[in-house]
Short mmCIF file of C-alpha atoms in Angstrom, two decimals:
data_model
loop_
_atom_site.label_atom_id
_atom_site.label_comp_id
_atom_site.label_asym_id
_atom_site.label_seq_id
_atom_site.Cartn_x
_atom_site.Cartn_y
_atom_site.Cartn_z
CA UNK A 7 -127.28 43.54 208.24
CA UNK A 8 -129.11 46.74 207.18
CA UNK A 9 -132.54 44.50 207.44
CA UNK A 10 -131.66 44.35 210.87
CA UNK A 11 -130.69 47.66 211.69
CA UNK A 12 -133.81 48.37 209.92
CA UNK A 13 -135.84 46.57 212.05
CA UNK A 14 -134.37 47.76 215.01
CA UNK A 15 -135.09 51.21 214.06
CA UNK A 16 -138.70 50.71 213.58
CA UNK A 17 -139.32 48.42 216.31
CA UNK A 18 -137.51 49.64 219.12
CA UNK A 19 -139.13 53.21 218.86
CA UNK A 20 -142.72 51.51 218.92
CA UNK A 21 -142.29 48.97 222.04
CA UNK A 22 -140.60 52.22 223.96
CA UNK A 23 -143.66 54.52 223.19
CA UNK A 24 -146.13 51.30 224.02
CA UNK A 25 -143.74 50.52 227.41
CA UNK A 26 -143.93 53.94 228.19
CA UNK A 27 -147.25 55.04 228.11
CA UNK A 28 -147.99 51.26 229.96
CA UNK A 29 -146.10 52.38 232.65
CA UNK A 30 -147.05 55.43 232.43
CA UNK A 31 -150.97 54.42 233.00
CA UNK A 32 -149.17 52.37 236.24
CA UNK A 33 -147.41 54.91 238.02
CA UNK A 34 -148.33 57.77 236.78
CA UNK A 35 -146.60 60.06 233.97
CA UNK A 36 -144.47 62.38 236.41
CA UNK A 37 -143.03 58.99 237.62
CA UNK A 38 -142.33 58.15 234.24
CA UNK A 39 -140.79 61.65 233.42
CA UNK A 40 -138.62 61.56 236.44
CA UNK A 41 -137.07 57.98 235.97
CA UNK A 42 -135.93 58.40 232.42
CA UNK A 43 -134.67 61.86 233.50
CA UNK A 44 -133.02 59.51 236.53
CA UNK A 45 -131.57 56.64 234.22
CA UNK A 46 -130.12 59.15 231.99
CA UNK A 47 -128.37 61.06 234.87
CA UNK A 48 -127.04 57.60 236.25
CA UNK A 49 -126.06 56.01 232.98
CA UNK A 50 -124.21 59.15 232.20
CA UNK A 51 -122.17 58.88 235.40
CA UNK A 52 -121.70 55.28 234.92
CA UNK A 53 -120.53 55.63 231.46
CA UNK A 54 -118.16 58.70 232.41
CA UNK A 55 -116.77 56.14 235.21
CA UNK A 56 -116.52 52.87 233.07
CA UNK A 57 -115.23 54.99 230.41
CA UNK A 58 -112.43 56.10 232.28
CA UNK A 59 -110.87 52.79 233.72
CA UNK A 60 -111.18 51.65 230.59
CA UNK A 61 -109.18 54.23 229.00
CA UNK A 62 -106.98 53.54 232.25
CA UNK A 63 -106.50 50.14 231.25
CA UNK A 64 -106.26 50.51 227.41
CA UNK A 65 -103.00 53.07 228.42
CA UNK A 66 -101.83 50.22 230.80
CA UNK A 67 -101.86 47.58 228.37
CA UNK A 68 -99.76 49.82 225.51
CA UNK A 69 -97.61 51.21 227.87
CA UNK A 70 -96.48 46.76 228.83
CA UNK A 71 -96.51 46.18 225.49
CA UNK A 72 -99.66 44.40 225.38
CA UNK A 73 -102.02 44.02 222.57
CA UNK A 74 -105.67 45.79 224.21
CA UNK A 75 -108.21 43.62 222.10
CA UNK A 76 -110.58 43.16 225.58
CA UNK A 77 -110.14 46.76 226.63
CA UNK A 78 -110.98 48.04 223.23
CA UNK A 79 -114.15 46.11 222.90
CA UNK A 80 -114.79 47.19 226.54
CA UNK A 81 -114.86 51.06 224.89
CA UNK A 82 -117.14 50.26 222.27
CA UNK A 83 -119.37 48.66 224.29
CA UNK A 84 -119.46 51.48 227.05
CA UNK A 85 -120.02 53.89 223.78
CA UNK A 86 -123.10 52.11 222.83
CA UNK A 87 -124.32 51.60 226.22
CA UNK A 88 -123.54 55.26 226.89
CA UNK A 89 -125.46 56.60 224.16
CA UNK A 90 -128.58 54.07 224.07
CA UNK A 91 -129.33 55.23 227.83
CA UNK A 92 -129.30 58.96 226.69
CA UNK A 93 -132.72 57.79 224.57
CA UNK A 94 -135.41 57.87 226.46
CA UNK A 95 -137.11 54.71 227.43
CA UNK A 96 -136.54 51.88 229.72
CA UNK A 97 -136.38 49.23 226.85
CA UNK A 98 -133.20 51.44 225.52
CA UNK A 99 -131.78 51.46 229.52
CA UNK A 100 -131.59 47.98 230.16
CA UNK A 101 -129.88 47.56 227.09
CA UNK A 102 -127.49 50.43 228.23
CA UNK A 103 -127.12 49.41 231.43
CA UNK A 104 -126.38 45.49 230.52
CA UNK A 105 -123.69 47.78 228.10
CA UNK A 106 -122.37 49.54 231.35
CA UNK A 107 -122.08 47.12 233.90
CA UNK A 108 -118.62 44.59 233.68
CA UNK A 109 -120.29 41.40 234.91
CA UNK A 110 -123.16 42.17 232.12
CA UNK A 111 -120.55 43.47 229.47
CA UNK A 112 -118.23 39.91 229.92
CA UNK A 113 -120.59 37.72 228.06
CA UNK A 114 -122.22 40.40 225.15
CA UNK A 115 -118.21 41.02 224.79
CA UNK A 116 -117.75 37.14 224.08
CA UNK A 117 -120.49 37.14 221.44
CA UNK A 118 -119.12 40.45 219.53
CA UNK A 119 -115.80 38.28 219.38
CA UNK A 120 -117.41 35.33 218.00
CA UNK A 121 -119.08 37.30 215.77
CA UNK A 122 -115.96 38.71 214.80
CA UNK A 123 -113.73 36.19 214.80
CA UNK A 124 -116.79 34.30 212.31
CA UNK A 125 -116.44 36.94 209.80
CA UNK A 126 -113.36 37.11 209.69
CA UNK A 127 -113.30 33.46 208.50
CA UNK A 128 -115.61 33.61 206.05
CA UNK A 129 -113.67 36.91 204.58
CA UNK A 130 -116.37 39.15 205.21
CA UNK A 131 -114.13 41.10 207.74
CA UNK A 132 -110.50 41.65 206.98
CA UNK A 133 -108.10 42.61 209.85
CA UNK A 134 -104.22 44.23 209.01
CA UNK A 135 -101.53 44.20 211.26
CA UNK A 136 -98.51 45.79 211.16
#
């Protein structure tokens, strides 16, 4: 895991600078300036809006009783997304915004529970309940 996170620190930071100074050379760097400034302004409205139906529906579920495993992997999700689209770069936004978005969020949601689920049957996760 920490290779990974590893390589996703040093590689994600050098295809953003190489994207951005690509499109920069395209469009023009005041084009560039003003559509990260616009992706962060949308993604933090987005994330504000997701982030409050979900809490909406993580209340719902508790107040019927129900157990919110969907809406709480919904949060972390809309966490993640939130905060990858407040770093600049449009490598770090479509991630984000594939974070944001329900339709996009269903299937990453599906592999996080695999994932989960996996670990937890190979003991590498353990899970208490009450």
């Amino acid at each position: 895991m920490f290779r990974w996170l590893l390589l996703f620190i040093l590689v994600v930071p050098a295809l953003e600078i190489g994207v951005l100074i690509w499109t920069g050379n395209i469009i023009g760097p005041i084009w560039v300036i003003l559509l990260i400034i616009l992706t962060g302004v949308l993604g933090a409205w987005l994330a504000k809006k997701q982030g409050l139906e979900t809490i909406r529906n993580f209340q719902q579920s508790v107040h019927y009783g129900q157990m919110p495993q969907d809406t709480l992997l919904d949060g972390a999700c809309i966490l993640v997304g939130g905060a990858v689209l407040l770093t600049p770069g449009f490598i770090t936004d479509a991630i984000g915004f594939l974070l944001l978005f329900p339709a996009t969020r269903f299937p990453i949601k599906r592999v996080i529970r695999n994932a989960i689920q996996k670990a937890m049957r190979k003991g590498t996760i353990t899970i208490y309940r009450k």
